[in-house]
PDB file of C-alpha atoms in Angstrom:
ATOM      1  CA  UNK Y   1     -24.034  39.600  -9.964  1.00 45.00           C
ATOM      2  CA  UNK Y   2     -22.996  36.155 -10.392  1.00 47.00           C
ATOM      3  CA  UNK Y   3     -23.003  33.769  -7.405  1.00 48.00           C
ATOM      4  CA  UNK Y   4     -19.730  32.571  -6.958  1.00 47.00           C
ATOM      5  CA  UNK Y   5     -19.312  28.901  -5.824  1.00 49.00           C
ATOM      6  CA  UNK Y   6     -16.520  27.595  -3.744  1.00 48.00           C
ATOM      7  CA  UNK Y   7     -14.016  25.339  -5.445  1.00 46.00           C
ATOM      8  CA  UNK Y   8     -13.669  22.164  -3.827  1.00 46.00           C
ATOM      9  CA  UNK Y   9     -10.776  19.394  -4.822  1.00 45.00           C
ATOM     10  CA  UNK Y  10     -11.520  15.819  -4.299  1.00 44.00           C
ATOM     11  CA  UNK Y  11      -8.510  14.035  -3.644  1.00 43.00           C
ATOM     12  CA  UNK Y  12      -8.116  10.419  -2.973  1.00 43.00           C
ATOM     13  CA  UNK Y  13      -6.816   9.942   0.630  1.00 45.00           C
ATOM     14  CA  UNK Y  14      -6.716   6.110   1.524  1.00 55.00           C
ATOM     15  CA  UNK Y  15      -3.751   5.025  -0.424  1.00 73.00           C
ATOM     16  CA  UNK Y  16      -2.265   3.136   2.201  1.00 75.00           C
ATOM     17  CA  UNK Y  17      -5.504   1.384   2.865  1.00 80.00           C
ATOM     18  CA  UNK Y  18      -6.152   0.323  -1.160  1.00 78.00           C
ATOM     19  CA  UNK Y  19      -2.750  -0.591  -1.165  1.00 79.00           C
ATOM     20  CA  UNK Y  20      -2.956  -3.051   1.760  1.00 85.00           C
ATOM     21  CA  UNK Y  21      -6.694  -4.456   0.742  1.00 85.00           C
ATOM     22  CA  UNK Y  22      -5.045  -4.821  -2.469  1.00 81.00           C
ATOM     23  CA  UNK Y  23      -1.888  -6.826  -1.158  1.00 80.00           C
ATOM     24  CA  UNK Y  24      -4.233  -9.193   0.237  1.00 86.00           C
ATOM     25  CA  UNK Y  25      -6.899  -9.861  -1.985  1.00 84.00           C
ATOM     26  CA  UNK Y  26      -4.420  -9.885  -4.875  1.00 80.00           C
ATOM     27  CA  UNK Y  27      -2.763 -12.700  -2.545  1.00 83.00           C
ATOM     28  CA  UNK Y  28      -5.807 -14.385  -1.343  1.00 86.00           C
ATOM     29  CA  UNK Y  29      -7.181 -14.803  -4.451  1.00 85.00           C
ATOM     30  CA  UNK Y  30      -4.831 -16.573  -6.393  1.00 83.00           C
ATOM     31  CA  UNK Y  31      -2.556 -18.702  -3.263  1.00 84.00           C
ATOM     32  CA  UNK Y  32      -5.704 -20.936  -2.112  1.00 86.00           C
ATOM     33  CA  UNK Y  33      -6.889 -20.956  -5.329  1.00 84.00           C
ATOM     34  CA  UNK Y  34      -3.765 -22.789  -6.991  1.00 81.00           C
ATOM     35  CA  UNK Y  35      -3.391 -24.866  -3.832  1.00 82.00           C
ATOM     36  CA  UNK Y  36      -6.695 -26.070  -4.323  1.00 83.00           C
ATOM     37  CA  UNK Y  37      -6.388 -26.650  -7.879  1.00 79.00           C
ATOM     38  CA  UNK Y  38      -2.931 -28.252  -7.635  1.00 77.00           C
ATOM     39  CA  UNK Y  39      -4.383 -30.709  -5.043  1.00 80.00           C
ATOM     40  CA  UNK Y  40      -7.531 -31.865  -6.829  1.00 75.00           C
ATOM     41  CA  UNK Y  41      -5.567 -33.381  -8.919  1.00 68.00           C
ATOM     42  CA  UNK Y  42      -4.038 -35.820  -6.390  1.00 66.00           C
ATOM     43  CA  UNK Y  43      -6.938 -37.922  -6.381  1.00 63.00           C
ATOM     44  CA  UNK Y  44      -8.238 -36.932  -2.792  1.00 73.00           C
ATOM     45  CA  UNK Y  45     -11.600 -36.742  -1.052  1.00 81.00           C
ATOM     46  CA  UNK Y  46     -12.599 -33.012  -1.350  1.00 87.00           C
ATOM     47  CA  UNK Y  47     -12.586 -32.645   2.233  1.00 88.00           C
ATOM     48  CA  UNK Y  48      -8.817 -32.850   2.268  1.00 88.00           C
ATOM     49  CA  UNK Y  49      -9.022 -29.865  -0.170  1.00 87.00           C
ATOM     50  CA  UNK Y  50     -11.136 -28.155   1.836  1.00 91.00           C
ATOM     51  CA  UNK Y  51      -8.868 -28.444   5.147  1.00 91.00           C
ATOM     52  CA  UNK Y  52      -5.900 -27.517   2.934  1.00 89.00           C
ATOM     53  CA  UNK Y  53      -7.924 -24.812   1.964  1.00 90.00           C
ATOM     54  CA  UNK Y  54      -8.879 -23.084   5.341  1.00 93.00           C
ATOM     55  CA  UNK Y  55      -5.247 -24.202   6.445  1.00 93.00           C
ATOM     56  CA  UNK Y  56      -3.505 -22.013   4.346  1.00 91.00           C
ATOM     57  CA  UNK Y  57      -6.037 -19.575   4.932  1.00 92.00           C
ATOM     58  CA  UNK Y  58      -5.301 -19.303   8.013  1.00 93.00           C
ATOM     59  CA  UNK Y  59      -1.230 -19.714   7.970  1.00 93.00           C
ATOM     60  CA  UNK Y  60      -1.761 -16.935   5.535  1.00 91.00           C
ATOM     61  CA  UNK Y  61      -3.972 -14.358   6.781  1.00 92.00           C
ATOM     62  CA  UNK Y  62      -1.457 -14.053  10.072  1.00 93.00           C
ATOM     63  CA  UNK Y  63       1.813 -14.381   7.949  1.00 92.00           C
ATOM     64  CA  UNK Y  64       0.628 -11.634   5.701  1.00 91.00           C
ATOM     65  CA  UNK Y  65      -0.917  -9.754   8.422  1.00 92.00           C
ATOM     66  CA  UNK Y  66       2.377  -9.948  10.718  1.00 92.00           C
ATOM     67  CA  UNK Y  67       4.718  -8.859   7.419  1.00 91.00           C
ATOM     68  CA  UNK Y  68       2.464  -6.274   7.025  1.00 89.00           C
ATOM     69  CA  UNK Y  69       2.835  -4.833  10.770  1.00 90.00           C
ATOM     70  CA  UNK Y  70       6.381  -5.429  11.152  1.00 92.00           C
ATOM     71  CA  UNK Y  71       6.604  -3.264   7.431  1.00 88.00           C
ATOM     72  CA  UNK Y  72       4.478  -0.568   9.215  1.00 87.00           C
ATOM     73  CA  UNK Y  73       7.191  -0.743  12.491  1.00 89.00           C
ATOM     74  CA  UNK Y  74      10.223  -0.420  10.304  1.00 90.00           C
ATOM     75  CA  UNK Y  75       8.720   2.271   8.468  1.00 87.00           C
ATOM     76  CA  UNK Y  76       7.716   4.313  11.464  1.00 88.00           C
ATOM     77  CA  UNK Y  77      11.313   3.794  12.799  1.00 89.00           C
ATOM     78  CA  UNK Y  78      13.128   5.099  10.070  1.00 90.00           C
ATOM     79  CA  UNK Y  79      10.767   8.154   9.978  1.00 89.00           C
ATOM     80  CA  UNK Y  80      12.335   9.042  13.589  1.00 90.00           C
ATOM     81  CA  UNK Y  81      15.437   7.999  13.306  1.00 92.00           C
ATOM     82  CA  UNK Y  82      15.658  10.415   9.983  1.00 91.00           C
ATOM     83  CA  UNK Y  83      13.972  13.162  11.836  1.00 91.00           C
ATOM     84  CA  UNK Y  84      16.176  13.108  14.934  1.00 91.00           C
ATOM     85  CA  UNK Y  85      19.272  13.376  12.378  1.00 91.00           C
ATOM     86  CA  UNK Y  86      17.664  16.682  10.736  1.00 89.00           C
ATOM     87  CA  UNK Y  87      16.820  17.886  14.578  1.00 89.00           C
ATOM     88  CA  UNK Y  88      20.182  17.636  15.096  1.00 90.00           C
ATOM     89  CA  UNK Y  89      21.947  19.442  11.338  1.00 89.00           C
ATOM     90  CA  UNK Y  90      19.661  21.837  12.051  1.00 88.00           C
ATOM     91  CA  UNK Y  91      21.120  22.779  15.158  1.00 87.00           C
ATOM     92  CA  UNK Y  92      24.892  21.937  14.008  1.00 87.00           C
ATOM     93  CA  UNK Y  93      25.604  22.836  10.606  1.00 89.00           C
ATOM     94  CA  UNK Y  94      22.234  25.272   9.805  1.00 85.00           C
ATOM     95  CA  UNK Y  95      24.444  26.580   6.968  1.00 87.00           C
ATOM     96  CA  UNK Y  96      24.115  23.341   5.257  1.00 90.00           C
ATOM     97  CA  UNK Y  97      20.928  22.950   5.689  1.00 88.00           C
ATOM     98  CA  UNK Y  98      20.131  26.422   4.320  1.00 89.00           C
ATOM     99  CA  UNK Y  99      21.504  25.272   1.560  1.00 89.00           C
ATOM    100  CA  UNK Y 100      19.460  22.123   0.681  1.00 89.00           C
ATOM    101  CA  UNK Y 101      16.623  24.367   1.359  1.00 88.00           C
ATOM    102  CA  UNK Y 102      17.958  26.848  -1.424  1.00 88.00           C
ATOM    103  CA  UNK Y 103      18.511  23.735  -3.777  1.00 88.00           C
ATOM    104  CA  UNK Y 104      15.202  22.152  -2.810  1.00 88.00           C
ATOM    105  CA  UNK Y 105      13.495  25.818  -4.083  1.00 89.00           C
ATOM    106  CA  UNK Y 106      15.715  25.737  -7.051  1.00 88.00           C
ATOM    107  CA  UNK Y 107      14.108  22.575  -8.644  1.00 85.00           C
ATOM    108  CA  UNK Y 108      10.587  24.753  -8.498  1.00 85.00           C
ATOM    109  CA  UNK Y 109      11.941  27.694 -10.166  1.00 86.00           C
ATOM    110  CA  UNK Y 110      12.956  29.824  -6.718  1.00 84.00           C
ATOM    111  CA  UNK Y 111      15.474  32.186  -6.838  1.00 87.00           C
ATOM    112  CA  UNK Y 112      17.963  32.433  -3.884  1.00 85.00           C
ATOM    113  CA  UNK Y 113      17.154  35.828  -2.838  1.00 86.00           C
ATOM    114  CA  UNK Y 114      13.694  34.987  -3.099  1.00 86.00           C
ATOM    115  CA  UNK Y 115      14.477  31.949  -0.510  1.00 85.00           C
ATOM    116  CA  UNK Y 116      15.532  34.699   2.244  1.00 87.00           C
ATOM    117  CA  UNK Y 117      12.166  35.523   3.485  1.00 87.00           C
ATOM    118  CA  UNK Y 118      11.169  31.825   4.026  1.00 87.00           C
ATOM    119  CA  UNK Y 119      14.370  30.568   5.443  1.00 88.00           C
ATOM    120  CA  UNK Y 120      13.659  33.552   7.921  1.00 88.00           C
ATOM    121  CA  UNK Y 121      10.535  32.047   8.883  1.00 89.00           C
ATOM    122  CA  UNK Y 122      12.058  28.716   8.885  1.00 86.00           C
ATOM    123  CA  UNK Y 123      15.059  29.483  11.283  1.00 85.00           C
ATOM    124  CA  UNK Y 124      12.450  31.044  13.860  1.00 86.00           C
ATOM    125  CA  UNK Y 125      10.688  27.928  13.900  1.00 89.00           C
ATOM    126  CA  UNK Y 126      12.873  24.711  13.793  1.00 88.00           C
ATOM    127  CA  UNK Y 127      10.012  22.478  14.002  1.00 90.00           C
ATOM    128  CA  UNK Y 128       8.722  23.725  10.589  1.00 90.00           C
ATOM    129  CA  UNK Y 129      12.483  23.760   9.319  1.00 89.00           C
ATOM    130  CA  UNK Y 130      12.891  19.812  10.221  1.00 90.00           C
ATOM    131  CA  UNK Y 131       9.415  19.232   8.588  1.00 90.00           C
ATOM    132  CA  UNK Y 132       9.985  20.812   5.660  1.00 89.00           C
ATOM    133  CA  UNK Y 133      13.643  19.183   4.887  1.00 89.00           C
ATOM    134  CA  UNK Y 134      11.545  15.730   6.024  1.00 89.00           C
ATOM    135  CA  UNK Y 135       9.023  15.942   3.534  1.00 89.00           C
ATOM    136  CA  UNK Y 136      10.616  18.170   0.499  1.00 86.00           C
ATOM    137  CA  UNK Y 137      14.368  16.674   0.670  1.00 86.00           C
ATOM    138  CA  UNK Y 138      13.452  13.239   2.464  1.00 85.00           C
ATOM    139  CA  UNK Y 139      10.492  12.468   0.808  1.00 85.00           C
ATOM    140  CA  UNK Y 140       9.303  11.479   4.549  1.00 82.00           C
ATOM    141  CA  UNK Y 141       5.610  11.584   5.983  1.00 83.00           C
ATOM    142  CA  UNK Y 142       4.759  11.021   9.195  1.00 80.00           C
ATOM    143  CA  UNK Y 143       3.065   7.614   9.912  1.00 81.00           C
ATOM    144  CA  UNK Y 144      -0.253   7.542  11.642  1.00 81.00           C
ATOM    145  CA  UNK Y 145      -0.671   6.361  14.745  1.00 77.00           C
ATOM    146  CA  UNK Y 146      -1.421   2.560  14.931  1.00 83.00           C
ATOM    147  CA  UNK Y 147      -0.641   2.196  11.224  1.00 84.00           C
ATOM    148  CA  UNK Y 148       1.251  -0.568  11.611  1.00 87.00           C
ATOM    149  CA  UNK Y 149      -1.666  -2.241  13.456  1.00 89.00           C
ATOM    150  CA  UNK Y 150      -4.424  -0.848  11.101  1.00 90.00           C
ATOM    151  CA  UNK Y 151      -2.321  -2.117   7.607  1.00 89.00           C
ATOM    152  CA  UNK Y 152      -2.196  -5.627   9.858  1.00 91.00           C
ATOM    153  CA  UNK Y 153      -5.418  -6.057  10.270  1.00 92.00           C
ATOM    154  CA  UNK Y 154      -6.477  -4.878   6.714  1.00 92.00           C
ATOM    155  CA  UNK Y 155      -4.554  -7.046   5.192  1.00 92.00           C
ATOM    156  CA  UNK Y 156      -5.318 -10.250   7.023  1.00 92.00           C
ATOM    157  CA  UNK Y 157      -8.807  -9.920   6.498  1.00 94.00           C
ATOM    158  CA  UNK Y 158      -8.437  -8.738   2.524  1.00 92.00           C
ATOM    159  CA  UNK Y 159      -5.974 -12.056   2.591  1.00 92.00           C
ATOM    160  CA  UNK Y 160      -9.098 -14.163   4.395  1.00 93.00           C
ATOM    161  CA  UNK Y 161     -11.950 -12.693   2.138  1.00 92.00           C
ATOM    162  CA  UNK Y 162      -9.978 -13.476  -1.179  1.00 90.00           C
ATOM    163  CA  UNK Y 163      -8.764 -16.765   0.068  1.00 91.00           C
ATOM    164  CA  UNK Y 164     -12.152 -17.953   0.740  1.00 93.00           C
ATOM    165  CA  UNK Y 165     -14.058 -17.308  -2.450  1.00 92.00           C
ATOM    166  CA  UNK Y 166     -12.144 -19.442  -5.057  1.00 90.00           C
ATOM    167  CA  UNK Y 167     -12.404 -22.178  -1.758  1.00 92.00           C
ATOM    168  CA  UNK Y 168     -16.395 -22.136  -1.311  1.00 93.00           C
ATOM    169  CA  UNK Y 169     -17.068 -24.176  -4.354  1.00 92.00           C
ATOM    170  CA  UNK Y 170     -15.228 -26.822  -3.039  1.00 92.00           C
ATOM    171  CA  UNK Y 171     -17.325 -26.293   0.613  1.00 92.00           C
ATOM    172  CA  UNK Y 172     -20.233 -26.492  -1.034  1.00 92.00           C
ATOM    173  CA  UNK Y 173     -20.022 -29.530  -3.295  1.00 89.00           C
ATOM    174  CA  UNK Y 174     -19.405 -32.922  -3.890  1.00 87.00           C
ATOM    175  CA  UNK Y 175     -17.711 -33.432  -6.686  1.00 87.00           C
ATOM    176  CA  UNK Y 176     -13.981 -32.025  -7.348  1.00 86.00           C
ATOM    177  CA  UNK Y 177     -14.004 -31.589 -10.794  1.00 86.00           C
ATOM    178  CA  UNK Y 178     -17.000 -29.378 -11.011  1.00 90.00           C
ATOM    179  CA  UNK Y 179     -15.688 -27.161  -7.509  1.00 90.00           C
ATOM    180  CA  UNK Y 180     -12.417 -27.003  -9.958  1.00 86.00           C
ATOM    181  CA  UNK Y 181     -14.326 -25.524 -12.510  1.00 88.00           C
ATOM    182  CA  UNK Y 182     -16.306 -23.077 -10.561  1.00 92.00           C
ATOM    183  CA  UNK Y 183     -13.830 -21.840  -8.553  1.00 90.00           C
ATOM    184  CA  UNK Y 184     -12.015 -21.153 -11.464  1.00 86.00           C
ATOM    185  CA  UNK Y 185     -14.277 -19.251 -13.076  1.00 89.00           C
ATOM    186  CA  UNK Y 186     -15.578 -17.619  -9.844  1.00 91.00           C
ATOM    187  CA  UNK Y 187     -11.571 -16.621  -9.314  1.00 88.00           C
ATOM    188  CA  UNK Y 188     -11.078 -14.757 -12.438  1.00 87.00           C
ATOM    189  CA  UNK Y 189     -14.442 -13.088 -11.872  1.00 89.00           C
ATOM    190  CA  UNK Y 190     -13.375 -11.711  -8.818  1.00 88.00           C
ATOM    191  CA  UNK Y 191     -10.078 -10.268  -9.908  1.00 85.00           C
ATOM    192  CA  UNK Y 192     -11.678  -8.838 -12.496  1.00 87.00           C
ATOM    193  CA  UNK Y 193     -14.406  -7.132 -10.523  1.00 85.00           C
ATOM    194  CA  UNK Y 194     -11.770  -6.250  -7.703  1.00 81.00           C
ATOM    195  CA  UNK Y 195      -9.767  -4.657 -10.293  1.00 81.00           C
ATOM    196  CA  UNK Y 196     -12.376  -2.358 -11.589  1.00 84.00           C
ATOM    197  CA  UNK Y 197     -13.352  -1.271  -8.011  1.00 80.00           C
ATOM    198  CA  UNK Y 198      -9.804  -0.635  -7.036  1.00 75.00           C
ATOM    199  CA  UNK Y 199      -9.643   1.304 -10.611  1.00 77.00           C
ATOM    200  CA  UNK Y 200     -13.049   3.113  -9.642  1.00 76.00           C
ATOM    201  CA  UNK Y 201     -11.944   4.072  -6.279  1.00 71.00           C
ATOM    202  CA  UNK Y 202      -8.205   5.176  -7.181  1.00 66.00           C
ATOM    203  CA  UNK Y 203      -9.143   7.037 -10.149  1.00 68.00           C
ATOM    204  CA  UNK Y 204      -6.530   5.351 -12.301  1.00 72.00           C
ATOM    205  CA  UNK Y 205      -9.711   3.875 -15.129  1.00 78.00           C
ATOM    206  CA  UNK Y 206     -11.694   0.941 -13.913  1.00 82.00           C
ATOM    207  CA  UNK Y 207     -11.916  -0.800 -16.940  1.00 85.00           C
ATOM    208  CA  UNK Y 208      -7.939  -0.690 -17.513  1.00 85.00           C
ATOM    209  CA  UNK Y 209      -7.431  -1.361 -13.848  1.00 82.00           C
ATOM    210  CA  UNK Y 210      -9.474  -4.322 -14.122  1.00 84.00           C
ATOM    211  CA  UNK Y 211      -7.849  -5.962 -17.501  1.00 87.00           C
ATOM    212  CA  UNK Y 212      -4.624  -5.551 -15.715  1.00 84.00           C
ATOM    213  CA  UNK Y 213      -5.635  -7.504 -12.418  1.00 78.00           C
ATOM    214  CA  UNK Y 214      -6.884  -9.845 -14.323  1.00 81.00           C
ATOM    215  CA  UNK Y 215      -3.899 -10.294 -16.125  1.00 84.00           C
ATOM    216  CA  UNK Y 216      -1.588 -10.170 -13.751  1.00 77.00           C
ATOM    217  CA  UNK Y 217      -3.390 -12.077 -10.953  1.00 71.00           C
ATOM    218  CA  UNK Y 218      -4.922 -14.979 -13.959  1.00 73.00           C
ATOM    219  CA  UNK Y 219      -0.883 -15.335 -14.434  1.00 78.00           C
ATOM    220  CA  UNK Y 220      -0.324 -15.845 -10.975  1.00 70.00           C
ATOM    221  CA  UNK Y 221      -2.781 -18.368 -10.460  1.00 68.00           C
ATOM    222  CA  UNK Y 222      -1.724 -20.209 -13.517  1.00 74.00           C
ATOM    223  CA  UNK Y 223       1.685 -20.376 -12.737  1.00 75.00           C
ATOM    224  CA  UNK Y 224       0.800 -21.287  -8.948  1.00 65.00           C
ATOM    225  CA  UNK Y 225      -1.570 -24.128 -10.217  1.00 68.00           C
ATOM    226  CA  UNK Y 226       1.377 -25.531 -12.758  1.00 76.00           C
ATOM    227  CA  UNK Y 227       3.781 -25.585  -9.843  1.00 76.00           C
ATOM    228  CA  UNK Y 228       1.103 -27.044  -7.260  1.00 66.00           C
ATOM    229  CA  UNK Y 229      -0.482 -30.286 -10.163  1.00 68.00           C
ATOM    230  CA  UNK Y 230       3.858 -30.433 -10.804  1.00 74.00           C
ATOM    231  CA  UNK Y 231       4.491 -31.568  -7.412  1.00 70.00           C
ATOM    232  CA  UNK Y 232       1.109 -33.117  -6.906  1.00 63.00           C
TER     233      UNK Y 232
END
C-alpha cells in the first residue's frame, strides 16, 4: 500500500515584521544618503557630512520608531473600541447581526437555510459570534501583544542599519568626491539586494521585487539629492 505523507502548507507569517524592516530600510537608505549627497556639494570638510550624517540618523531612527509605535497604539485601540460595539449589537439587536452573518455567507456561496446550523453555534457562544463578525465583516485581527513596541523597535533599527551604509564611505575616507561616489553605488546595491531578499522571503519573485526597489527607492534618492544640492 502506498505510504501516505502528510500535507503540510507553508505560509508566510511575519508580514507585519517585513513590512516594518521594510519601512525603515526603504527610509534609511535613501534619507542619509541624499542628505549626504546634497551636502557634499557645499564645499565642507567631510566631517561635517559625517555629523550630519549620524545626526539624522539618529533624529530619524526615534522619529520613525515613535510613528511606528504610536501607529501600533491607534491600531490596537480601534480593534477594541470596534469589538466592544459588536459585544454590545450582539446583545441588542442579534437580529441584525444574524443578518450580516447571512450576507457575510452569501458572498461564499451559502445558502440561508444552510446558515441555521452555524448561527446556532454562534448564538451559544457570543465570543465566537463577536469574532467572527470582527474578522469576516470588519476585516479586524487582533493585535499582538507589545506590537506596538516590537514594530518600534524594528523599525528604528531597519531605519539605523540603512542609514548607515550609504554614510560609511564618507567615515572611512578622506576625500568627498570619491565617498560620493561609493556611497552611491554602495546605495543602489543595497536596495537592490534588499529588494530581492524581501522578494525571496515574501514570495512575491525576488528578481521583480528587487527591480522595483530599486526603482522606486533610486527615484527617491534622486529626487532627495536634487532637493538637498537645490538648497545647498
Amino acid at each position: 500500500m502506498p505510504h501516505s505523507h502528510p500535507h503540510t502548507e507553508h505560509h508566510f507569517e511575519a508580514s507585519d515584521t517585513v513590512r516594518d524592516i521594510v519601512i525603515g530600510m526603504a527610509d534609511g537608505l535613501t534619507v542619509p544618503f541624499a542628505l549626504a549627497a546634497g551636502i557634499s556639494g557645499a564645499a565642507v570638510g567631510i566631517d561635517i557630512v559625517v555629523t550630519a550624517g549620524v545626526a539624522e540618523i539618529a533624529a530619524g531612527s526615534i522619529a520613525m520608531g515613535l510613528g511606528g509605535y504610536l501607529a501600533g497604539r491607534t491600531q490596537r485601540q480601534h480593534y477594541y473600541a470596534e469589538r466592544e460595539r459588536e459585544e454590545q449589537e450582539i446583545l441588542k439587536v442579534p437580529h441584525r447581526e444574524r443578518k450580516e452573518v447571512i450576507d457575510i455567507m452569501a458572498q461564499y456561496g451559502v445558502t440561508k437555510q444552510e446558515c441555521e446550523p452555524m448561527l446556532a453555534g454562534l448564538e451559544r457562544n457570543p465570543i465566537a459570534w463577536r469574532d467572527f463578525m470582527m474578522r469576516f465583516e470588519l476585516g479586524l485581527e487582533e493585535p499582538q501583544a507589545g506590537a506596538a513596541r516590537k514594530s518600534a523597535i524594528t523599525i528604528a533599527l531597519s531605519y539605523l542599519v540603512g542609514g548607515l551604509i550609504p554614510l560609511a564611505p564618507y567615515m572611512l575616507m578622506h576625500s568627498i568626491p570619491q565617498a560620493l561616489a561609493v556611497s552611491t553605488v554602495v546605495t543602489l546595491l543595497a536596495l537592490f539586494i534588499f529588494g530581492f531578499l524581501k522578494g525571496s522571503v515574501t514570495g512575491t519573485g525576488a528578481f521583480k521585487s528587487a527591480l522595483q526597489t530599486l526603482m522606486v527607492g533610486g527615484l527617491a534618492a534622486a529626487a532627495a539629492f536634487s532637493i538637498a544640492r537645490l538648497i545647498s
